[in-house]
PDB file of N, CA and C in Angstrom:
ATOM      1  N   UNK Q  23     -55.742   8.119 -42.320  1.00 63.00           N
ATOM      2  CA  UNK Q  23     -56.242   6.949 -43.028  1.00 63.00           C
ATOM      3  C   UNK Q  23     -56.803   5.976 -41.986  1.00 63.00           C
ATOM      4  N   UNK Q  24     -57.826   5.645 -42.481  1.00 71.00           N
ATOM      5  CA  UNK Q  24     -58.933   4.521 -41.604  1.00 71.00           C
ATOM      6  C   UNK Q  24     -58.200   3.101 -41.593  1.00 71.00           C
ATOM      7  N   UNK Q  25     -58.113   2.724 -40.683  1.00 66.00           N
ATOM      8  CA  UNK Q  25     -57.512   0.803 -40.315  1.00 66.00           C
ATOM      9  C   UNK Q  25     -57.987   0.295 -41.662  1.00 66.00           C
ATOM     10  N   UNK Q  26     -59.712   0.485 -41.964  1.00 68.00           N
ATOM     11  CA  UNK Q  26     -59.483  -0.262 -43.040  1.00 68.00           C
ATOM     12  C   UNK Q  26     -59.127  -0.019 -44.462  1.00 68.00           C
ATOM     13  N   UNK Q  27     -58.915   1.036 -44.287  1.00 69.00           N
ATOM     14  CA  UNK Q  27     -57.871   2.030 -45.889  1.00 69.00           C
ATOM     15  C   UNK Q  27     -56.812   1.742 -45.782  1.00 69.00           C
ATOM     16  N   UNK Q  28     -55.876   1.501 -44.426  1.00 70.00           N
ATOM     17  CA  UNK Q  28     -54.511   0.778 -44.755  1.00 70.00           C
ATOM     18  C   UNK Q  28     -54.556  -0.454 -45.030  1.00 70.00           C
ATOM     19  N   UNK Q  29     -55.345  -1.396 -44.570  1.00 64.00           N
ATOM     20  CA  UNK Q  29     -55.298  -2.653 -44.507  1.00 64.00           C
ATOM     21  C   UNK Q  29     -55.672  -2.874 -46.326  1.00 64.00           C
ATOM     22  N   UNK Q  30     -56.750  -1.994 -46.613  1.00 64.00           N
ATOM     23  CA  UNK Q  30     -56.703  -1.906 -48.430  1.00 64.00           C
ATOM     24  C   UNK Q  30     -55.408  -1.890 -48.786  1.00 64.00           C
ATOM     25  N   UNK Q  31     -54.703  -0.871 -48.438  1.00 70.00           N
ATOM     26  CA  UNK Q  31     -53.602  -0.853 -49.081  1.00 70.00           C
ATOM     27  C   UNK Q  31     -52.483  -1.595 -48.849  1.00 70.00           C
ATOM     28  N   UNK Q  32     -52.448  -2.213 -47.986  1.00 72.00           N
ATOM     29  CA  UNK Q  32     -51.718  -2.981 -47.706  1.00 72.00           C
ATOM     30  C   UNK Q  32     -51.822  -4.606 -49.093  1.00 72.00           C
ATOM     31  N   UNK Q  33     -53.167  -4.530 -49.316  1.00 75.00           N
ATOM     32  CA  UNK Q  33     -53.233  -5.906 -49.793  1.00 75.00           C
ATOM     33  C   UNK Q  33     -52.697  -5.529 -51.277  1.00 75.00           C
ATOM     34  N   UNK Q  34     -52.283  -6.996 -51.319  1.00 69.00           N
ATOM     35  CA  UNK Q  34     -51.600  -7.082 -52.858  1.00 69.00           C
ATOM     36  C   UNK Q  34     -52.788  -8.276 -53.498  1.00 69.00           C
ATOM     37  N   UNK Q  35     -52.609  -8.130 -55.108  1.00 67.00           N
ATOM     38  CA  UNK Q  35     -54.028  -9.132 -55.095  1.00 67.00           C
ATOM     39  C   UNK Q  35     -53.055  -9.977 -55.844  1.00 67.00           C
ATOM     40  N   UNK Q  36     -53.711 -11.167 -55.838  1.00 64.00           N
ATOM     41  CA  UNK Q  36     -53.568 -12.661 -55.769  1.00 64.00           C
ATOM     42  C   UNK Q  36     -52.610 -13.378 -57.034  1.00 64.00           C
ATOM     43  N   UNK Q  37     -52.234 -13.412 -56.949  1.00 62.00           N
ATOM     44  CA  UNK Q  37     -51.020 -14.512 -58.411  1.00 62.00           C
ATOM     45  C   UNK Q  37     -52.497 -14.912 -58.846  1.00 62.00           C
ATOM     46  N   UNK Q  38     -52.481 -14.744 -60.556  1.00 61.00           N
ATOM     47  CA  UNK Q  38     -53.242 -15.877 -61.287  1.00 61.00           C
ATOM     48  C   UNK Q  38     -52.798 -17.521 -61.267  1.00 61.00           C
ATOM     49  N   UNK Q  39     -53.406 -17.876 -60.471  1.00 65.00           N
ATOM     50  CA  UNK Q  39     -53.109 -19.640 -60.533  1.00 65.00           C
ATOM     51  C   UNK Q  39     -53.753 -20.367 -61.161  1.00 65.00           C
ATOM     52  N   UNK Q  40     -53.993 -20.251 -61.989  1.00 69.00           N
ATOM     53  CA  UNK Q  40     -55.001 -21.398 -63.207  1.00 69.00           C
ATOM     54  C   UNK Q  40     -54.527 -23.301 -63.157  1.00 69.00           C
ATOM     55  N   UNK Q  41     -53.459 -23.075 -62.263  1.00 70.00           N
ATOM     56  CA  UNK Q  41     -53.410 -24.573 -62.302  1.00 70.00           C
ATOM     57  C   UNK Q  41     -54.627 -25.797 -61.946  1.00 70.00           C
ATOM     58  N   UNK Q  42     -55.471 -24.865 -61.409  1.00 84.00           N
ATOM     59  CA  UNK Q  42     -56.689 -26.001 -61.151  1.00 84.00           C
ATOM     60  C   UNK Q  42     -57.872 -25.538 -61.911  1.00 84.00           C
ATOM     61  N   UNK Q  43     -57.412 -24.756 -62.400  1.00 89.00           N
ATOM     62  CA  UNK Q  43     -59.294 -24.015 -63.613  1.00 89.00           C
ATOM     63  C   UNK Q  43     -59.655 -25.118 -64.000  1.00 89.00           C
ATOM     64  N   UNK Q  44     -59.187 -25.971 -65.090  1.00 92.00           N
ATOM     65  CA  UNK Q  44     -59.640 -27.177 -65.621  1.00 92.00           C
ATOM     66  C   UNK Q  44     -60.397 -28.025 -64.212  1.00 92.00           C
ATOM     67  N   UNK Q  45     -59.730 -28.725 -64.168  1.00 93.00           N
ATOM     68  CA  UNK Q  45     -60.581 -29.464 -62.905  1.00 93.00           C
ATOM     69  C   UNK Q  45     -61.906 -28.800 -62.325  1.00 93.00           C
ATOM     70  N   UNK Q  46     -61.549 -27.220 -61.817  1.00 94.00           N
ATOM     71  CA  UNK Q  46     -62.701 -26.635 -61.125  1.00 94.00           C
ATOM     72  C   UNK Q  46     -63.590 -26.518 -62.214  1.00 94.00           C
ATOM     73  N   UNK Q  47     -63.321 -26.077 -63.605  1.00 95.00           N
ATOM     74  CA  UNK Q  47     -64.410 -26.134 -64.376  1.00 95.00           C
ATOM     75  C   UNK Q  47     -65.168 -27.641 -64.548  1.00 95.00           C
ATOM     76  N   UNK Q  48     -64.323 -28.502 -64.958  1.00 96.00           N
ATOM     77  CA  UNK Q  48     -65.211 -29.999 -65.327  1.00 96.00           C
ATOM     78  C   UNK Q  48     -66.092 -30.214 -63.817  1.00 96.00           C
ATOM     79  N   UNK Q  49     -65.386 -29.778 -63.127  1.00 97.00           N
ATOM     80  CA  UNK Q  49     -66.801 -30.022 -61.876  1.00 97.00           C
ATOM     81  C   UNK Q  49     -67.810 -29.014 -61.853  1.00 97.00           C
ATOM     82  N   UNK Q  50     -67.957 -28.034 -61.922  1.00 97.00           N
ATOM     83  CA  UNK Q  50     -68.614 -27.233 -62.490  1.00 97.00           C
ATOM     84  C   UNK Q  50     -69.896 -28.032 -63.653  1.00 97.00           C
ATOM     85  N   UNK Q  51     -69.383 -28.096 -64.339  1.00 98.00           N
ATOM     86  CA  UNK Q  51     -69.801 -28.740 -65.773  1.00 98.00           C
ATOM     87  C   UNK Q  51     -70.411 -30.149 -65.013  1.00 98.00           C
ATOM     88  N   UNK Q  52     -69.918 -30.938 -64.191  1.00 98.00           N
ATOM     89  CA  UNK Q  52     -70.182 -31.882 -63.967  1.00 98.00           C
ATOM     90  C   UNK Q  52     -71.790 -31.789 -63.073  1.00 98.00           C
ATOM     91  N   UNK Q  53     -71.744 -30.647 -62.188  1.00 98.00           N
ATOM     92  CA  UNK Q  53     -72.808 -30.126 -60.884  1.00 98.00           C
ATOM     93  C   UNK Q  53     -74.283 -29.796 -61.964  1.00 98.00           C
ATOM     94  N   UNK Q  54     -73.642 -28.943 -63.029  1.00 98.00           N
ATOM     95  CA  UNK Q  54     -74.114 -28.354 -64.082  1.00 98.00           C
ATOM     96  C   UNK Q  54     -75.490 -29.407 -64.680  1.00 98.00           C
ATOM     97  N   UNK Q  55     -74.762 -30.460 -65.126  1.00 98.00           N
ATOM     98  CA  UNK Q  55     -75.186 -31.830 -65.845  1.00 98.00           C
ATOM     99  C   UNK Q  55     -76.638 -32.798 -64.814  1.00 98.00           C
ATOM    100  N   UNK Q  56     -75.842 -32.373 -63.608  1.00 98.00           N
ATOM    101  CA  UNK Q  56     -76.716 -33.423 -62.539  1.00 98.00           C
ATOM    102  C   UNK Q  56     -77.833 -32.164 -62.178  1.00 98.00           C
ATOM    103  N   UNK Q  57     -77.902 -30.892 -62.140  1.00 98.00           N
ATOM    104  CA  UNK Q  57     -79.301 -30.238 -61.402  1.00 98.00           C
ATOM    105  C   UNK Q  57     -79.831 -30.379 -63.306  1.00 98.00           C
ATOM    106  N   UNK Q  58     -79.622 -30.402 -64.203  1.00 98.00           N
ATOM    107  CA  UNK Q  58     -80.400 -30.466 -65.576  1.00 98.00           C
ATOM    108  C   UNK Q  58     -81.520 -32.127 -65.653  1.00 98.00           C
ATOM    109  N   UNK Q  59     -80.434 -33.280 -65.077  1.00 97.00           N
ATOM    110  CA  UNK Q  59     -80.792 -34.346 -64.632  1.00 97.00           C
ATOM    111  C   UNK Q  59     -82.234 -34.354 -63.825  1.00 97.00           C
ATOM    112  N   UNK Q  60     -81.865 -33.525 -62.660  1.00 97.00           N
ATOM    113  CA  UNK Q  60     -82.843 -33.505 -61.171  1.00 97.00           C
ATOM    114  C   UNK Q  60     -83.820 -32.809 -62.004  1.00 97.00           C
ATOM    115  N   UNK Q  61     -83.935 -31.767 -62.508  1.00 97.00           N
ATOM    116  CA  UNK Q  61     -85.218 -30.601 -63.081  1.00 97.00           C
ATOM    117  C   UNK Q  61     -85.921 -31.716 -64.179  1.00 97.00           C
ATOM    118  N   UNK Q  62     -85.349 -32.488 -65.246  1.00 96.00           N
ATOM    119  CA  UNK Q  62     -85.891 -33.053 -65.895  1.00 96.00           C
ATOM    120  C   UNK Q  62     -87.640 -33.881 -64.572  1.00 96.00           C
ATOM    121  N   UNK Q  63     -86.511 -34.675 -63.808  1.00 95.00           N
ATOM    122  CA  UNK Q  63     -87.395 -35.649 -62.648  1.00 95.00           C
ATOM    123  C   UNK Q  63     -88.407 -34.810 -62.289  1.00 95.00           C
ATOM    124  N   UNK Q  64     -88.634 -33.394 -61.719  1.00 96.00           N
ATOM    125  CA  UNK Q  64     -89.001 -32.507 -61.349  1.00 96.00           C
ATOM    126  C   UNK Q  64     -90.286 -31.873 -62.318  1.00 96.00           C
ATOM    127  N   UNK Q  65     -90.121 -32.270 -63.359  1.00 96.00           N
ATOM    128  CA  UNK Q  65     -90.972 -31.900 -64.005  1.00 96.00           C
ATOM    129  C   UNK Q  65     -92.100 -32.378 -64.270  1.00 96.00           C
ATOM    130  N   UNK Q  66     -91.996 -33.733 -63.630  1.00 94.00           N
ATOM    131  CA  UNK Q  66     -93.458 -34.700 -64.022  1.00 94.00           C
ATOM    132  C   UNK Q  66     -94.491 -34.463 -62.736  1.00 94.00           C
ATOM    133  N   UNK Q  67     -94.092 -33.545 -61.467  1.00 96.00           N
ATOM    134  CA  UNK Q  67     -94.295 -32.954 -60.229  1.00 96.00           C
ATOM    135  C   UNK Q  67     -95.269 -31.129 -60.061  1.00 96.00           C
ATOM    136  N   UNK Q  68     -94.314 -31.115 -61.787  1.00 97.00           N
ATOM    137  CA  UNK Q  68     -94.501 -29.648 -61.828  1.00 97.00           C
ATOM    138  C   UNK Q  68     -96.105 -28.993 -62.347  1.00 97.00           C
ATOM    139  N   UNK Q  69     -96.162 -27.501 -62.176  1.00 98.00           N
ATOM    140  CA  UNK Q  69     -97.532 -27.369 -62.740  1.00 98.00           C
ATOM    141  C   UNK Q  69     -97.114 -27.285 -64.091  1.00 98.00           C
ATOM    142  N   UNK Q  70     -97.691 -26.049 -64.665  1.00 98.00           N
ATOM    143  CA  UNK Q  70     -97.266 -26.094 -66.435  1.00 98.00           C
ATOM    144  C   UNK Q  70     -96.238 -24.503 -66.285  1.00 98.00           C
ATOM    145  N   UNK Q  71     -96.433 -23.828 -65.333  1.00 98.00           N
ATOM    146  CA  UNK Q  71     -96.101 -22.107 -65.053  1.00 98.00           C
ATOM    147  C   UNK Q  71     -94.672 -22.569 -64.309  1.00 98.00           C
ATOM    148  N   UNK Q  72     -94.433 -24.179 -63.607  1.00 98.00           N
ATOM    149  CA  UNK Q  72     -93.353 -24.225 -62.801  1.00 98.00           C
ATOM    150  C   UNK Q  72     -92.295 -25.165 -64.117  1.00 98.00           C
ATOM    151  N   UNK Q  73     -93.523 -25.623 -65.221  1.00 98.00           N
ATOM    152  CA  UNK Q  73     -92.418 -26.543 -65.974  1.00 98.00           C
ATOM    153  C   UNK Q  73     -92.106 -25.727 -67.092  1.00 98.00           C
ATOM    154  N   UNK Q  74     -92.155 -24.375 -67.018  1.00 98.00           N
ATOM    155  CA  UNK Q  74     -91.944 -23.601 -68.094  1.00 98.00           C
ATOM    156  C   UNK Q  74     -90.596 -22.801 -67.688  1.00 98.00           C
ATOM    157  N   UNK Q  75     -90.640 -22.438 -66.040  1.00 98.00           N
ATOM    158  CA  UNK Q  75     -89.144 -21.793 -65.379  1.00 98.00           C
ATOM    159  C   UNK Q  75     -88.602 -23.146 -65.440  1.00 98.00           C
ATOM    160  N   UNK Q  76     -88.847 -24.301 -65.310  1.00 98.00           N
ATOM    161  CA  UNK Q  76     -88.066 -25.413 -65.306  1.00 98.00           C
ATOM    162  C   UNK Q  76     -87.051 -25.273 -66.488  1.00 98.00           C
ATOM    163  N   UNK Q  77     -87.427 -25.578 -68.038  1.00 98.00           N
ATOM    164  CA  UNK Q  77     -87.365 -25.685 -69.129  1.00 98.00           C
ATOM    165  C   UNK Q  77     -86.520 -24.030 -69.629  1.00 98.00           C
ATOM    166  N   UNK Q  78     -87.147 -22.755 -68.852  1.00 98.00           N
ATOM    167  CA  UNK Q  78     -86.639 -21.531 -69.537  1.00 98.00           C
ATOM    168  C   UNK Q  78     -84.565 -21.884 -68.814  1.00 98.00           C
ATOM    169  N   UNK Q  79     -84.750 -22.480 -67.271  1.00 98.00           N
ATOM    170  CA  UNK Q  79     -83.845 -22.496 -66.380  1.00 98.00           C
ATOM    171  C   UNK Q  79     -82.507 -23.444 -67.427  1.00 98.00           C
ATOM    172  N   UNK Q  80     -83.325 -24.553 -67.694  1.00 98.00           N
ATOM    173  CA  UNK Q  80     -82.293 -25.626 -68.520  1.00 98.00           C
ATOM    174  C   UNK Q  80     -81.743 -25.265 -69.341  1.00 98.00           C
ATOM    175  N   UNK Q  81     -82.559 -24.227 -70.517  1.00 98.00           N
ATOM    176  CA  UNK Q  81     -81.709 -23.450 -71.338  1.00 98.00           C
ATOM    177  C   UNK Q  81     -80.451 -22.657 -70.939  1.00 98.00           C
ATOM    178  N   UNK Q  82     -80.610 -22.171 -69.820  1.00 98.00           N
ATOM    179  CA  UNK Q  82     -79.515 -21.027 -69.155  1.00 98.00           C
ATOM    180  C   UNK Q  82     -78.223 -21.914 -69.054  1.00 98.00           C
ATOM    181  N   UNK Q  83     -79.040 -23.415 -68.604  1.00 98.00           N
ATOM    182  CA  UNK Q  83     -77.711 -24.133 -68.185  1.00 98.00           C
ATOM    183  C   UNK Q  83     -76.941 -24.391 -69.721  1.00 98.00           C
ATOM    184  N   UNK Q  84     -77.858 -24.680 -70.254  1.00 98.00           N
ATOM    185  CA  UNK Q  84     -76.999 -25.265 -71.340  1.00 98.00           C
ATOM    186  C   UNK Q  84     -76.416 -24.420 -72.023  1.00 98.00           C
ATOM    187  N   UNK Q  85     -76.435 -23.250 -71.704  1.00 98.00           N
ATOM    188  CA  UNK Q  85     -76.130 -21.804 -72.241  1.00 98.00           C
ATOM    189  C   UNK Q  85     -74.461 -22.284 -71.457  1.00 98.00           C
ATOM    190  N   UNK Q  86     -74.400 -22.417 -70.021  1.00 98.00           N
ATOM    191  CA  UNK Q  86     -73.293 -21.963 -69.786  1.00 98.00           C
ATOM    192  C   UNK Q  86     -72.882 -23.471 -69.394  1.00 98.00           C
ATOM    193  N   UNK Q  87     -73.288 -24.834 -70.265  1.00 98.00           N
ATOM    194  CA  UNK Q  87     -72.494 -26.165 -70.137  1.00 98.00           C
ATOM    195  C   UNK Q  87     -71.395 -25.477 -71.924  1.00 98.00           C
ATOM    196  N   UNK Q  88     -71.876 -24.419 -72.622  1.00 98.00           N
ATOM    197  CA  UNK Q  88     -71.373 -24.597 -73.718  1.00 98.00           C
ATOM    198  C   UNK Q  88     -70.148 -23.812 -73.382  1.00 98.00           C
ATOM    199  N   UNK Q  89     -70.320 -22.662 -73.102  1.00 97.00           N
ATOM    200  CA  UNK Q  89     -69.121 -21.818 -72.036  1.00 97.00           C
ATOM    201  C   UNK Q  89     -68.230 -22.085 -71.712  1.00 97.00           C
ATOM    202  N   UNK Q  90     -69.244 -23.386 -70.778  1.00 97.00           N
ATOM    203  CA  UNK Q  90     -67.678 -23.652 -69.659  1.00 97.00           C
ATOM    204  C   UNK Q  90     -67.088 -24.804 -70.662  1.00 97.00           C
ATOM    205  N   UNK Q  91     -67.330 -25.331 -71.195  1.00 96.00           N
ATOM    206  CA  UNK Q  91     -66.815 -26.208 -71.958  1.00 96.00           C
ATOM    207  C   UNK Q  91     -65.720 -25.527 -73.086  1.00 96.00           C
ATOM    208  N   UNK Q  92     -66.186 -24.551 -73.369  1.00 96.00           N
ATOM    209  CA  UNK Q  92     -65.362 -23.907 -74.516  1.00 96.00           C
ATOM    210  C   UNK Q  92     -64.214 -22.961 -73.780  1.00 96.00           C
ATOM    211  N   UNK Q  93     -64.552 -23.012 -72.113  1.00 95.00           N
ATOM    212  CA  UNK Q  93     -63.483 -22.221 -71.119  1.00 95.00           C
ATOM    213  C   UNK Q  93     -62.127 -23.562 -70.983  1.00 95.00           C
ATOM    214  N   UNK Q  94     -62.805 -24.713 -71.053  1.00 95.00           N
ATOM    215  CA  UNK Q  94     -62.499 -25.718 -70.626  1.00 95.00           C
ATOM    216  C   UNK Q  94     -60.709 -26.114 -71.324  1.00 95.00           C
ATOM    217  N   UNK Q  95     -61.495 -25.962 -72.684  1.00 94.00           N
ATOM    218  CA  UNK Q  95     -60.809 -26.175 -74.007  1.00 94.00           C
ATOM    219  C   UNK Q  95     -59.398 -24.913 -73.744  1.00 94.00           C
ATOM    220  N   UNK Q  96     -59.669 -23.874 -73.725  1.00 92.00           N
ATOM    221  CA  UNK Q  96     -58.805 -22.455 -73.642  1.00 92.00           C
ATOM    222  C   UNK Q  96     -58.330 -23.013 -72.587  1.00 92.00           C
ATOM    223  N   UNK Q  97     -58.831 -23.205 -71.516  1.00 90.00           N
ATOM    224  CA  UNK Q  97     -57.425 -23.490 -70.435  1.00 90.00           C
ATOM    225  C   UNK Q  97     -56.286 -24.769 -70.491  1.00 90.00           C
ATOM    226  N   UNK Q  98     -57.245 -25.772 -71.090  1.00 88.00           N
ATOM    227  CA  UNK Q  98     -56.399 -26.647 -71.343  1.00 88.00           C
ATOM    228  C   UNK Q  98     -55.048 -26.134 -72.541  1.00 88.00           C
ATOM    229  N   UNK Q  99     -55.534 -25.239 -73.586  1.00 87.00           N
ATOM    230  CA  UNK Q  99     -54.508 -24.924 -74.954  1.00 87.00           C
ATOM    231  C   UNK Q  99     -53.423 -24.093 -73.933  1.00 87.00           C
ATOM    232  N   UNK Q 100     -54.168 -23.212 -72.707  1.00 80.00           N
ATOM    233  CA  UNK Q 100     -53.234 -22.134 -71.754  1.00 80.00           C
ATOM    234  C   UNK Q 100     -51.861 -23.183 -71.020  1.00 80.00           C
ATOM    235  N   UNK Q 101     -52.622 -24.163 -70.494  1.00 76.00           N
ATOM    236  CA  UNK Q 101     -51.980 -25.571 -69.785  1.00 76.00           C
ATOM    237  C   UNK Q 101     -50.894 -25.725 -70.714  1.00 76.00           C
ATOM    238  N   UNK Q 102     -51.176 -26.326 -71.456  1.00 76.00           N
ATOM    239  CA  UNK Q 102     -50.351 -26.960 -72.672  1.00 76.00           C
ATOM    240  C   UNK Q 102     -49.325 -26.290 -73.092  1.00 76.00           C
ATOM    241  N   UNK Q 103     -49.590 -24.725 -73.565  1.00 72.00           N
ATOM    242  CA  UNK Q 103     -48.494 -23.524 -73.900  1.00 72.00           C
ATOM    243  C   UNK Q 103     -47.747 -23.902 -72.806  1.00 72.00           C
ATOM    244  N   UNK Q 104     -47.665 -23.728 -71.145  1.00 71.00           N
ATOM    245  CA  UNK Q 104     -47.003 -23.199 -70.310  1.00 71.00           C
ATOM    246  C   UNK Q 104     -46.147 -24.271 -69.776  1.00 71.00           C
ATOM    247  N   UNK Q 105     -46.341 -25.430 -70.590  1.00 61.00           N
ATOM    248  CA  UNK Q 105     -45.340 -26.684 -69.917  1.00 61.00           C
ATOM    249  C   UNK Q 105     -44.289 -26.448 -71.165  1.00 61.00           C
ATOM    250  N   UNK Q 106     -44.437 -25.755 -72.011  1.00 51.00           N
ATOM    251  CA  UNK Q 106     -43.195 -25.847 -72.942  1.00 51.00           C
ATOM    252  C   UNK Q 106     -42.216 -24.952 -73.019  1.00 51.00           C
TER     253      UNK Q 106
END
């Protein structure tokens, strides 16, 4: 066995620690909010071919501001279960 096939095996993987998901998500969500902000500014700069990836891009975000928001919610109900 190769150094790095033991050293695989050696590893154990990681405790689920969700104690900070919430937080890491609302910042997330928060980073999320401010480049949607910046692209809006960006757009009065743009051609019509750059304000169209602008606009296709914002959708994506808001695709995954709804996500993380609805991840947001589940970890908090996960939170909540595990203090009782």
């Amino acid at each position: 066995m190769s150094h790095k096939q033991q050293h695989m095996a050696n590893q154990k993987p990681n405790p689920d620690n969700r104690a900070d998901n919430v937080d890491r998500l609302q910042e997330k969500v928060q980073n999320t909010i401010e480049n949607i902000e910046a692209s809006h500014d960006a757009l009065a700069y743009a051609t019509e071919e750059e304000q169209r990836n602008i606009e296709d891009k914002n959708k994506r975000r808001n695709e995954s501001l709804r996500s993380m928001r609805q991840e947001i919610k589940e970890e908090s109900a996960h939170s909540r279960h595990q203090q009782y």
